Coordinates of C-alpha atoms in Angstrom, one line a residue:
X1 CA 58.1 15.8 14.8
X2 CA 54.7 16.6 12.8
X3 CA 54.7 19.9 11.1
X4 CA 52.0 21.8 13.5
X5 CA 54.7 21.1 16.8
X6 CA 57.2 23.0 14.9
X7 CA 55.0 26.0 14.2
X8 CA 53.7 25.7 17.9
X9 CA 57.0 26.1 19.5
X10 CA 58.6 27.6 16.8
X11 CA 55.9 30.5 17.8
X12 CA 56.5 30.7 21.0
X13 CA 60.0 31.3 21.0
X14 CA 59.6 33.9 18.3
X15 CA 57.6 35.8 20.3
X16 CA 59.5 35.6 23.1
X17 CA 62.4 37.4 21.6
X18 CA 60.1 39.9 20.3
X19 CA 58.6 40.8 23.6
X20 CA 62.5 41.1 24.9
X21 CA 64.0 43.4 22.0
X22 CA 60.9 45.7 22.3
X23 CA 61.4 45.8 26.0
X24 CA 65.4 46.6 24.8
X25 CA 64.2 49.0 22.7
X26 CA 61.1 51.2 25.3
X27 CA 62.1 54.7 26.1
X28 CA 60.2 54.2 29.3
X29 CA 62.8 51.1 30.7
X30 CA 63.5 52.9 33.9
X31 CA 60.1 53.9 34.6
X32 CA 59.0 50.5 34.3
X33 CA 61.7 48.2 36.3
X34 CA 63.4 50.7 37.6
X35 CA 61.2 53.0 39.8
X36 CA 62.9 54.2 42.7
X37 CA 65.7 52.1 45.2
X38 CA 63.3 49.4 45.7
X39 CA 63.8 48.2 42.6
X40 CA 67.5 47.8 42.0
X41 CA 67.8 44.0 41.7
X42 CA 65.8 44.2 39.0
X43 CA 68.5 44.5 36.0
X44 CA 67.4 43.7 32.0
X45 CA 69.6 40.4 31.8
X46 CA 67.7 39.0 35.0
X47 CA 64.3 40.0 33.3
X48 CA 65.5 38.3 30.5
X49 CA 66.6 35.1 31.8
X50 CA 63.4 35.0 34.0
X51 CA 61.5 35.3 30.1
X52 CA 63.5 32.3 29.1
X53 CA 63.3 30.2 31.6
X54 CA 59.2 30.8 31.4
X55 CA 59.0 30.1 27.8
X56 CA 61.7 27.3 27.8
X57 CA 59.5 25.5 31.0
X58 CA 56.4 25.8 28.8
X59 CA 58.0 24.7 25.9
X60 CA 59.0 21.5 27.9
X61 CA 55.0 20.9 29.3
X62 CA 54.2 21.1 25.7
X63 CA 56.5 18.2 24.6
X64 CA 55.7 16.1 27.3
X65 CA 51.8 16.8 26.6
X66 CA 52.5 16.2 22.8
X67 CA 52.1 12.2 23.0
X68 CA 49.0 12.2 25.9
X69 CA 47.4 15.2 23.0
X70 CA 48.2 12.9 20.2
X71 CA 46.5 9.9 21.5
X72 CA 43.5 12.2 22.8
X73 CA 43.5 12.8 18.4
X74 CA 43.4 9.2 17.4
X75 CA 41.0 8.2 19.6
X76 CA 39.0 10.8 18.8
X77 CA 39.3 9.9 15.0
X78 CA 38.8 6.4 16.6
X79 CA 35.5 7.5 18.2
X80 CA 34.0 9.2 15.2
X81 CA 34.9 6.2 12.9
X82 CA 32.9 3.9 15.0
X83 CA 29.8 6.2 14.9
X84 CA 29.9 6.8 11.4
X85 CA 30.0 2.8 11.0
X86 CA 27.1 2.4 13.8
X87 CA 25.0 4.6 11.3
X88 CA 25.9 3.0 8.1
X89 CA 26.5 -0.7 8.5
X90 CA 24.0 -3.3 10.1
X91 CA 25.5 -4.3 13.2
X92 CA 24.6 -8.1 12.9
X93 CA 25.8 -8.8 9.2
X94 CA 28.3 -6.1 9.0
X95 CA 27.0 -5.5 5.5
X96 CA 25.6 -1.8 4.8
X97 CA 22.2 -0.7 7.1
X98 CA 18.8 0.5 5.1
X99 CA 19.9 3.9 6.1
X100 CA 23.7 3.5 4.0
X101 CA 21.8 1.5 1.3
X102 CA 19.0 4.8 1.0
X103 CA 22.4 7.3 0.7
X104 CA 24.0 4.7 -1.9
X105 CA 20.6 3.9 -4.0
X106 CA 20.1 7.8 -4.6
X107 CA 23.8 8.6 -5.6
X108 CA 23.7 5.9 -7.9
X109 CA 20.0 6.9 -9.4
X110 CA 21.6 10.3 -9.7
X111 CA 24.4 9.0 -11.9
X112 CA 22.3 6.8 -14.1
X113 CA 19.9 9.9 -14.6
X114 CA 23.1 11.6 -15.7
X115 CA 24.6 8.8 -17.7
X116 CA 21.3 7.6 -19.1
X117 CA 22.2 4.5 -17.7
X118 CA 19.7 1.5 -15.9
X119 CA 20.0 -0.2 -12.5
X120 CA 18.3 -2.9 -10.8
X121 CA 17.0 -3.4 -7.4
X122 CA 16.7 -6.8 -6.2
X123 CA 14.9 -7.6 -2.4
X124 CA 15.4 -10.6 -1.1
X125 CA 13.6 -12.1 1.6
X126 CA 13.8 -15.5 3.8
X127 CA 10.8 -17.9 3.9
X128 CA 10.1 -19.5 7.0
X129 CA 12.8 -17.1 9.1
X130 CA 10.3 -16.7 12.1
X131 CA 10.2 -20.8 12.5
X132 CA 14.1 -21.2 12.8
X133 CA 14.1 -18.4 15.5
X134 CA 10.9 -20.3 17.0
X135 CA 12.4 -23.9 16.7
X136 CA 16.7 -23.1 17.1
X137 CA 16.0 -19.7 19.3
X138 CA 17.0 -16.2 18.0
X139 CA 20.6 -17.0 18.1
X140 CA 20.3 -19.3 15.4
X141 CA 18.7 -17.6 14.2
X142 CA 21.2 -14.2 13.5
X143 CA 23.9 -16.7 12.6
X144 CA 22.2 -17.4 10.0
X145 CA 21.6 -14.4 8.9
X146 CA 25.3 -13.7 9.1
X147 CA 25.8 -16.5 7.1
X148 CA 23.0 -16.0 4.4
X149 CA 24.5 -12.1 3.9
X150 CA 28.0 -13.2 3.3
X151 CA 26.4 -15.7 0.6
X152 CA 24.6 -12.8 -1.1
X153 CA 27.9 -10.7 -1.4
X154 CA 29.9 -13.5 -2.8
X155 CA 27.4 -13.7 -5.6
X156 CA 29.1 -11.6 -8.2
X157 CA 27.0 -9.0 -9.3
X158 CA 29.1 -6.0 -11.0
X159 CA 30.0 -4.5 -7.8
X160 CA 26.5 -3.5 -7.0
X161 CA 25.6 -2.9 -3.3
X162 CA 24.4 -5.2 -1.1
X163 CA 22.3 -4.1 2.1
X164 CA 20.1 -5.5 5.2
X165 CA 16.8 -3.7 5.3
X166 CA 15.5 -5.9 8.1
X167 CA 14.8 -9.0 9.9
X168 CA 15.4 -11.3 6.7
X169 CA 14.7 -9.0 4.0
X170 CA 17.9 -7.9 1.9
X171 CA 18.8 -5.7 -1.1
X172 CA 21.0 -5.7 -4.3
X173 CA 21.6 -2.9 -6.4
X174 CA 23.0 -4.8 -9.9
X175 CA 24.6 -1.9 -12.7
X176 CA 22.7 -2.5 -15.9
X177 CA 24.4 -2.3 -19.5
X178 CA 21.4 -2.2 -21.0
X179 CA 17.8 -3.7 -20.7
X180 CA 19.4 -7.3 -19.6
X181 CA 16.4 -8.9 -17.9
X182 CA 17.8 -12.2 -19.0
X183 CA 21.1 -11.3 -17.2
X184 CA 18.7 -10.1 -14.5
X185 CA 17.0 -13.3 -14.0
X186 CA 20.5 -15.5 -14.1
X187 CA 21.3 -13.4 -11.3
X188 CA 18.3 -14.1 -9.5
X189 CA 18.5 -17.2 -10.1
X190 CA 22.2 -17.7 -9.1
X191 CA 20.6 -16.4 -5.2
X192 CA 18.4 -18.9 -4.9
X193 CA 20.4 -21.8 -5.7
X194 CA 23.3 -20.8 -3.6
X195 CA 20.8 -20.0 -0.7
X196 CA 19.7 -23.3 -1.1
X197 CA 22.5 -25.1 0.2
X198 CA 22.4 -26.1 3.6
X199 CA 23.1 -23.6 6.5
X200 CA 25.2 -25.0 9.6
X201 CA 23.6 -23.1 12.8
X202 CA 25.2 -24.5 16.2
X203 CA 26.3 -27.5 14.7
X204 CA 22.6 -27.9 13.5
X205 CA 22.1 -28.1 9.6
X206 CA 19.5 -25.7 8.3
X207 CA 17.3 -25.9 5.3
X208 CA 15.7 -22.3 3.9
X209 CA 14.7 -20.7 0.8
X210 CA 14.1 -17.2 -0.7
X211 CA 11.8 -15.2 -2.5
X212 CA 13.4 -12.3 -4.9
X213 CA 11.3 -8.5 -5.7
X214 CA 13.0 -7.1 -8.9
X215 CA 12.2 -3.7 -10.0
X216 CA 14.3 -2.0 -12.8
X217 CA 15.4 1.9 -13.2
X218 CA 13.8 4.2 -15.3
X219 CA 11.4 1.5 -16.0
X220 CA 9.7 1.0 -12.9
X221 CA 10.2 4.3 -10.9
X222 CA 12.9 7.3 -10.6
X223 CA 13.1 7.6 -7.2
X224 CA 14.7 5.0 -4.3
X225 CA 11.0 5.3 -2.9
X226 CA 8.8 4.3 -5.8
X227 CA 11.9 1.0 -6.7
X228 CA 11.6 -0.3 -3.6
X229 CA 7.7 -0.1 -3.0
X230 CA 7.7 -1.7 -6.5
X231 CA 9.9 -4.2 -5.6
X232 CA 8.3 -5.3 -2.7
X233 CA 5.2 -5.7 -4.9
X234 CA 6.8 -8.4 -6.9
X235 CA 8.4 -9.9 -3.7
X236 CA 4.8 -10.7 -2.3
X237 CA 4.0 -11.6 -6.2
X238 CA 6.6 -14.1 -5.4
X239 CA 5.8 -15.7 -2.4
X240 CA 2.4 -16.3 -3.5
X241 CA 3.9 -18.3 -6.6
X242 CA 5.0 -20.8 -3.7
X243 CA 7.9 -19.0 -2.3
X244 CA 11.6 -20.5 -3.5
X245 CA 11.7 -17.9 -6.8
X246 CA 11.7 -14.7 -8.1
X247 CA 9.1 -12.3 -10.1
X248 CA 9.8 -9.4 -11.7
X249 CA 7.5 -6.1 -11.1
X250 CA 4.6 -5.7 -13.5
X251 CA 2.4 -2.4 -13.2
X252 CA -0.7 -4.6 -12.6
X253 CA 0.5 -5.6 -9.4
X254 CA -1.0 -2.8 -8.0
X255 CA -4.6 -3.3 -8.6
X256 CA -4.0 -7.1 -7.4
X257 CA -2.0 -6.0 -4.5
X258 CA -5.2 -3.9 -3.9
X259 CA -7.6 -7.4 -4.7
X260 CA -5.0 -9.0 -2.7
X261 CA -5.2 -6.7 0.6
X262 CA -9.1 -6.7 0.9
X263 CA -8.7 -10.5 0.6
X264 CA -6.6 -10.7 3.4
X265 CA -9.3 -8.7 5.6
X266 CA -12.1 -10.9 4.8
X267 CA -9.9 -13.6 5.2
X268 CA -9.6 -12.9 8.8
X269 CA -13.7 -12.2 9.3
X270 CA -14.6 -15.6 7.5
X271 CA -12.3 -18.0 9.5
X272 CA -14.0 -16.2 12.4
X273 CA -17.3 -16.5 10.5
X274 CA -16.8 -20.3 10.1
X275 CA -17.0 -19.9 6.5
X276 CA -13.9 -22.5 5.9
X277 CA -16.3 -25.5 4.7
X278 CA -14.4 -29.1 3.4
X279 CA -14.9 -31.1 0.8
X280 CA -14.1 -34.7 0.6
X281 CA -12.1 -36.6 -2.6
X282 CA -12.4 -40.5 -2.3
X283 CA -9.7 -42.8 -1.7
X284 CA -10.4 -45.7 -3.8
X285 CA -9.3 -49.4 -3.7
X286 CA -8.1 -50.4 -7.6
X287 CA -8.7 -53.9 -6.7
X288 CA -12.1 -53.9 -5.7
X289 CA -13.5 -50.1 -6.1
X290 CA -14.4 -49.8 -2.4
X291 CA -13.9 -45.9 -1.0
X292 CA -11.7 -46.8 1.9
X293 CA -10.9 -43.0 3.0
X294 CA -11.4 -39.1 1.9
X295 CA -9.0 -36.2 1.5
X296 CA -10.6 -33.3 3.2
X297 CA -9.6 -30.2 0.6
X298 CA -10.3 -26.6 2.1
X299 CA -12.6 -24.4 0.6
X300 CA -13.8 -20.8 1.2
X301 CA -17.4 -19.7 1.0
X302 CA -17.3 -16.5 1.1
X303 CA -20.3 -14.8 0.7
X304 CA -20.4 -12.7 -2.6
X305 CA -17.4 -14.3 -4.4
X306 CA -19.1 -17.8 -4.0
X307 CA -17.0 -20.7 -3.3
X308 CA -13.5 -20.5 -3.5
X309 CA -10.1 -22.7 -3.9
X310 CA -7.1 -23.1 -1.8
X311 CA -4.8 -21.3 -4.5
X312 CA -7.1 -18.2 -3.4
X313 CA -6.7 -18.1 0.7
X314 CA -3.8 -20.5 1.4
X315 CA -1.1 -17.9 0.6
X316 CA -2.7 -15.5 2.5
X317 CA -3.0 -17.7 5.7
X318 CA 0.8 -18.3 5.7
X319 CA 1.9 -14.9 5.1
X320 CA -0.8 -13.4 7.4
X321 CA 0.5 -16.2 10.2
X322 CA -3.0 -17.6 9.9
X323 CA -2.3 -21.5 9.0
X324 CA -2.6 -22.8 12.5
X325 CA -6.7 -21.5 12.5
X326 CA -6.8 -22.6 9.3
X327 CA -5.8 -26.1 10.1
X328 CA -7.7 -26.2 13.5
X329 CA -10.8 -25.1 11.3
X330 CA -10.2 -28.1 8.9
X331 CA -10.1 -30.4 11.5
X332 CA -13.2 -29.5 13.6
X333 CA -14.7 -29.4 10.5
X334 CA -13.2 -33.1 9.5
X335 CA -14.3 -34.4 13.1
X336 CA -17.7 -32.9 12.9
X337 CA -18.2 -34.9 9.6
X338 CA -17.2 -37.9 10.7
X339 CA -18.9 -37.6 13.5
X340 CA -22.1 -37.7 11.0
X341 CA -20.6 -41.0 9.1
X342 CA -21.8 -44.5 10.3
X343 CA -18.9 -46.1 8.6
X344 CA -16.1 -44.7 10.0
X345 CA -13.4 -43.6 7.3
X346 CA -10.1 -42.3 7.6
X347 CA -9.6 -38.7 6.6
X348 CA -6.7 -37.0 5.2
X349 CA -6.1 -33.0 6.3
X350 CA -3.6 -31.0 4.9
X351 CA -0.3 -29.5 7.3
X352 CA 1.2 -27.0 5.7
X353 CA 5.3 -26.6 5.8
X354 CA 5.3 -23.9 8.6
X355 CA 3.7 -26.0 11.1
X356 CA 6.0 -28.9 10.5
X357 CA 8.1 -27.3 12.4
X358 CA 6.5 -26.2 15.6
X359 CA 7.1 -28.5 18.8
X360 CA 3.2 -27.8 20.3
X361 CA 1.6 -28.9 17.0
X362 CA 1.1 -32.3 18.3
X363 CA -0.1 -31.0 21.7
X364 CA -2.7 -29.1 20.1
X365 CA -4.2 -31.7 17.5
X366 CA -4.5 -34.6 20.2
X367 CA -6.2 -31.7 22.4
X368 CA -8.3 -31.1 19.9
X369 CA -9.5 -34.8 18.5
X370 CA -9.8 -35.9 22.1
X371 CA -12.3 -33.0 22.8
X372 CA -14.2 -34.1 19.7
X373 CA -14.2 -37.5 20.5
X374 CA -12.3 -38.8 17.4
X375 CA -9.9 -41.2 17.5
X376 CA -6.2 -40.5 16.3
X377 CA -6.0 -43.2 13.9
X378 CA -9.1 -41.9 11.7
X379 CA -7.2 -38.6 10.8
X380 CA -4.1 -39.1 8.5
X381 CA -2.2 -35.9 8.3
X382 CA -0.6 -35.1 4.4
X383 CA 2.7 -33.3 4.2
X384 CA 4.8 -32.5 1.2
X385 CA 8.7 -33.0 1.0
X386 CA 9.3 -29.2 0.1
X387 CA 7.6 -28.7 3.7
X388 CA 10.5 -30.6 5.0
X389 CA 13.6 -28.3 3.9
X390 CA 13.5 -25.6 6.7
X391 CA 14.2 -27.8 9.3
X392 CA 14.4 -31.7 8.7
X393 CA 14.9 -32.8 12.4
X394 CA 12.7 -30.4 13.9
X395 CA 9.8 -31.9 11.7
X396 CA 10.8 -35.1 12.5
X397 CA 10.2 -34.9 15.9
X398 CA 6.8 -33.4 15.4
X399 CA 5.7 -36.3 12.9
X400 CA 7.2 -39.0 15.0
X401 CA 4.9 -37.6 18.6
X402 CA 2.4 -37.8 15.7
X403 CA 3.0 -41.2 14.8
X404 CA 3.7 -42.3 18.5
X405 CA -0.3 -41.3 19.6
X406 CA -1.8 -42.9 16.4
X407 CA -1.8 -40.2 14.2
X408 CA -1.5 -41.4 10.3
X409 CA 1.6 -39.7 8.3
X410 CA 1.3 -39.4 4.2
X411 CA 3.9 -38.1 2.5
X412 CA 2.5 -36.2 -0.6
X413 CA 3.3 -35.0 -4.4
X414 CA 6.0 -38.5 -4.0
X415 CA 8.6 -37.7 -6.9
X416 CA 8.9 -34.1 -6.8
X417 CA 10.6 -33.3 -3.9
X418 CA 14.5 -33.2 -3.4
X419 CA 15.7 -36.1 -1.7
X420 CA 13.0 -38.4 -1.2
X421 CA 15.0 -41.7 0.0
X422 CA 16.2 -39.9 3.1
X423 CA 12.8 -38.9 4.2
X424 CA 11.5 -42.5 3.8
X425 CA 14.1 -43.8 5.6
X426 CA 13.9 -41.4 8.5
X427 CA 10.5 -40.1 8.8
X428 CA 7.3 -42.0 9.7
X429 CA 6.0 -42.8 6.9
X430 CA 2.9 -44.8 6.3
X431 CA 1.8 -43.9 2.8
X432 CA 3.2 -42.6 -0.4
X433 CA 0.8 -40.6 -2.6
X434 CA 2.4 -40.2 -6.7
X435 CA 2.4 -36.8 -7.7
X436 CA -0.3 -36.6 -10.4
X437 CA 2.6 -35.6 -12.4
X438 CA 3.4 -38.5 -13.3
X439 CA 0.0 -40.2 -13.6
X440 CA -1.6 -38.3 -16.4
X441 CA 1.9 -39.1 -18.7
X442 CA 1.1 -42.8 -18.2
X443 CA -0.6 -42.9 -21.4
X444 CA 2.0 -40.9 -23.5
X445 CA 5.4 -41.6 -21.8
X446 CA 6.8 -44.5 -21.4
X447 CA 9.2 -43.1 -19.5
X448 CA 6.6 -42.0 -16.7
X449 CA 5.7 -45.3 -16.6
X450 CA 8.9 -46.8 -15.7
X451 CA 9.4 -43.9 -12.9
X452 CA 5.9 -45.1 -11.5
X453 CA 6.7 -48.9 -11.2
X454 CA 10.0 -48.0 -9.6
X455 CA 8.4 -45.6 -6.8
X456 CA 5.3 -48.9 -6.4
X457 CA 8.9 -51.4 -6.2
X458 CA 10.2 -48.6 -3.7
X459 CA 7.1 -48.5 -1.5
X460 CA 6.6 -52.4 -1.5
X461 CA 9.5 -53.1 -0.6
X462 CA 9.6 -50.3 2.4
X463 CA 6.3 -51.8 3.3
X464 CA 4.3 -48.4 2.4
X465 CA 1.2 -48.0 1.3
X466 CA 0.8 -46.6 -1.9
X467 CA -1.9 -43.9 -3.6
X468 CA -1.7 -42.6 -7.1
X469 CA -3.3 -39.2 -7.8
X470 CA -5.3 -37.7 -10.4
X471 CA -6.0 -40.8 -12.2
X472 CA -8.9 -39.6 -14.4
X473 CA -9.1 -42.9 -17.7
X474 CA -9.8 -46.6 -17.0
X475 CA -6.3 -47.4 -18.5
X476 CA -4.2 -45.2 -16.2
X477 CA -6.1 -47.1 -13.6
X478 CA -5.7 -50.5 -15.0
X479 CA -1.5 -49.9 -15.6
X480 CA -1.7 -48.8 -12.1
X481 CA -3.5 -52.1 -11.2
X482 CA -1.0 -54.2 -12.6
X483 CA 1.9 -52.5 -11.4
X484 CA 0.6 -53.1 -8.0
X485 CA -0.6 -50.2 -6.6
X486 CA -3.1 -50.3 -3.8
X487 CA -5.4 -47.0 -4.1
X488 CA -6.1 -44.4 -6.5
X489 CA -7.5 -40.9 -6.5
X490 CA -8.8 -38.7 -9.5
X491 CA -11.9 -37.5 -11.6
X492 CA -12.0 -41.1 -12.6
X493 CA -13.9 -42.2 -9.6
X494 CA -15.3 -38.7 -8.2
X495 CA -14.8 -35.3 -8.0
X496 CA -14.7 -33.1 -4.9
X497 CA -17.9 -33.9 -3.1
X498 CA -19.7 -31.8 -0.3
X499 CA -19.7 -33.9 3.1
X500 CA -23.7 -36.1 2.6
X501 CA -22.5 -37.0 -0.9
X502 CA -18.9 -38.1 0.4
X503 CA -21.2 -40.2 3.0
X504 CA -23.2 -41.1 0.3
X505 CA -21.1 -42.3 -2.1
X506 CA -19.0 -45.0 0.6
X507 CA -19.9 -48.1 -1.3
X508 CA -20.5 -46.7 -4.5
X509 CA -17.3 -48.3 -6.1
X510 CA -17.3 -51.7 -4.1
X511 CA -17.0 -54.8 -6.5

């Protein structure tokens, strides 16, 4: 019997006999119990046995209350457990919430301050999250997220705390020895490869990456609020490298992040401005010079910086959600210039990774080419296979309704992605363009060269067209000749031109 029982009754019999002795003991007996005839039955023993019997009956409620008051205890401890892990754990991933992770960051500033000690504070964020929750629904989408946390904490990193802070964005606190930015980065860079391997969502394999924010204590800030702001900073540093990779803050980022936010406004006016203009590169035949097609590269007039490149807007439409106007933008501008074009040429448009995946993208662009009267099989649509790693079938069913209505498929930056066989076996393809890479190491690397003739063996033999970029000499060109490859594109045979001189320049290169 627990301690407290045995006090309780323990108590009450106690004072039970002290209420009997001092009635024993009263001067004033008689005058109490005894007043007058009426009261003769009423003798000290039977008082006494009545006390008893009263005590002893509440005694016994007690002991058969103990177990029903017991269990009213544990599920109250029960209770109170459960709302103290509602408030600090993320109900999804069962890791620790932003609210636990706030709590933990400032006891463990505190204790650096006091130990002179450094810390590290890692956010980590999912590319592409919104299109597996689009494309697998929202269910997928939190298994993966269950999955993806439990990866993070079985990265070791000294016992540092790992937390959700929201939709896909995660945090690590990492214990620092000393000013280890190296150890730092192997870290980081232990994350994204083990994020990297494929998730398994409803018996559907997913693709993703991540971007890592790193900020460091006392360099970078002394309070939670200032780490993570700077953080955050170097995460959106990180995704405008090209996503897939880390950055670590760097006090400039804030007049940047400034340059970068008033970007992102006029950004928004000048695709509703129509200031998105094209220009067009030629696709040239080795054999006989003749242009037989453009690439239609974006560009931004904007109307005091002057005329601006993709690397400048690009990562700003896809984290602003803006690619789709973007790319309807390029391709009323493509159709409007061919329009103008008595030979008719087959343009090349850029689809960035985070349409691949959207089911109504091929809706939309045969809405749209019908409406402007251009037939499907003059527009050739380039995709890159890094664009193919958050969701392989998903974009496989967008290329192939593509395909199916006419549309051209290119697969871009050959050589560079990470498994290149299975997409040309799967996907299709009708053309292979050779990463530039490779082209401008003809001349120097012999090795190059034996990569190149094995991709033009590879493509032959699949029955793909093949188009070597950024050929800018006469002998990359003429080793590319005799290799066998079909078309080139480079400074060699033009530069960027505005739409009249891409016109203008159609036969310029014929034999």
């Amino acid at each position: 019997m627990p301690r407290r029982w045995i006090l309780i009754y323990g108590s009450i019999i106690v004072t039970a006999i002290a209420v009997f002795v001092a009635i024993l003991q009263a001067d004033l007996i008689h005058s109490v119990f005894f007043i007058g005839e009426a009261h003769d039955a009423w003798h000290l023993d039977e008082l006494f046995a009545a006390w008893i019997v009263a005590t002893g009956a509440l005694i016994a409620i007690l002991i058969v209350r103990e177990s029903e008051l017991r269990k009213l205890i544990v599920q109250q401890r029960e209770i109170l457990k459960l709302v103290d892990d509602a408030s600090a754990f993320d109900g999804l991933t069962g890791i620790a919430n932003r609210l636990q992770f706030q709590s933990e960051f400032g006891r463990e500033l505190k204790e650096a301050w006091h130990k002179s000690s450094r810390l590290a504070l890692l956010v980590v964020d999912v590319d592409l999250l919104r299109s597996v929750n689009e494309t697998h629904g929202h269910g997928a989408g939190d298994d993966l997220l269950r999955q993806l946390a439990a990866r993070l904490v079985s990265v070791p990193h000294r016992g540092g705390m790992v937390a959700r802070l929201g939709s896909g964005e995660f945090a690590i606190l990492f214990p620092m020895g000393s000013d280890e930015t190296e150890e730092l980065f192997r870290l980081a860079s232990r994350i994204l490869s083990r994020l990297r391997e494929p998730f398994d969502c409803n018996g559907t394999q997913v693709d993703i990456t991540a971007s890592i924010g790193i900020s460091k204590y006392p360099r970078d800030g002394s309070s939670a609020t200032v780490l993570l702001q700077s953080a955050e900073k170097a995460l959106r540093q990180a995704k405008a490298a090209g996503k897939d990779c880390y950055a670590l803050y760097d006090s400039g980022l804030d007049a940047r992040g400034r340059e970068r936010r008033s970007l992102e406004t006029e950004f928004r006016r000048g695709l509703e401005a129509g200031e998105i203009v094209a220009q067009y590169q030629p696709v040239v035949c080795l054999k006989t010079g003749e242009t037989v097609g453009f690439e239609a590269l974006a560009r931004w007039q904007h109307p005091t910086r002057g005329l601006l490149g993709p690397a400048e807007f690009i990562p700003i439409a896809e984290d602003e959600g803006l690619i789709d106007p973007l790319f309807t933008a390029m391709l009323r501008r493509a159709g409007d210039d061919l329009a103008t074009w008595k030979t008719p040429r087959t343009v090349a448009v850029n689809l960035s990774p985070v349409q691949l995946v959207d089911p109504h993208l091929p809706d939309r662009t045969l809405a749209l080419l019908e409406q402007m009267n251009i037939p499907p099989g003059q527009i050739e649509l380039e995709i890159t296979e890094t664009g193919l790693l958050a969701d392989f079938e998903a974009a496989r069913k967008t290329l192939v309704a593509l395909k199916e209505a006419g549309v051209r498929i290119s697969l871009d930056d050959f050589g560079t992605g990470f498994s290149s066989l299975r997409h040309l076996n799967e996907l299709p393809i009708d053309k292979i363009k050779i990463d530039r890479s490779f082209t401008r190491r003809i001349a120097t690397e012999a090795q190059s060269c034996k990569i190149i003739a094995s991709m033009l063996s590879l493509g032959r033999a699949l029955e793909l067209t093949t188009v070597a970029e950024g050929v800018e000499t006469r002998e990359e060109a003429d080793f590319l000749l005799s290799e066998g490859c079909e078309l080139g594109q480079g400074y060699l045979f033009a530069r960027p031109l505005w739409p009249q001189e891409a016109f203008a320049t159609a036969g310029r290169f014929g034999g």
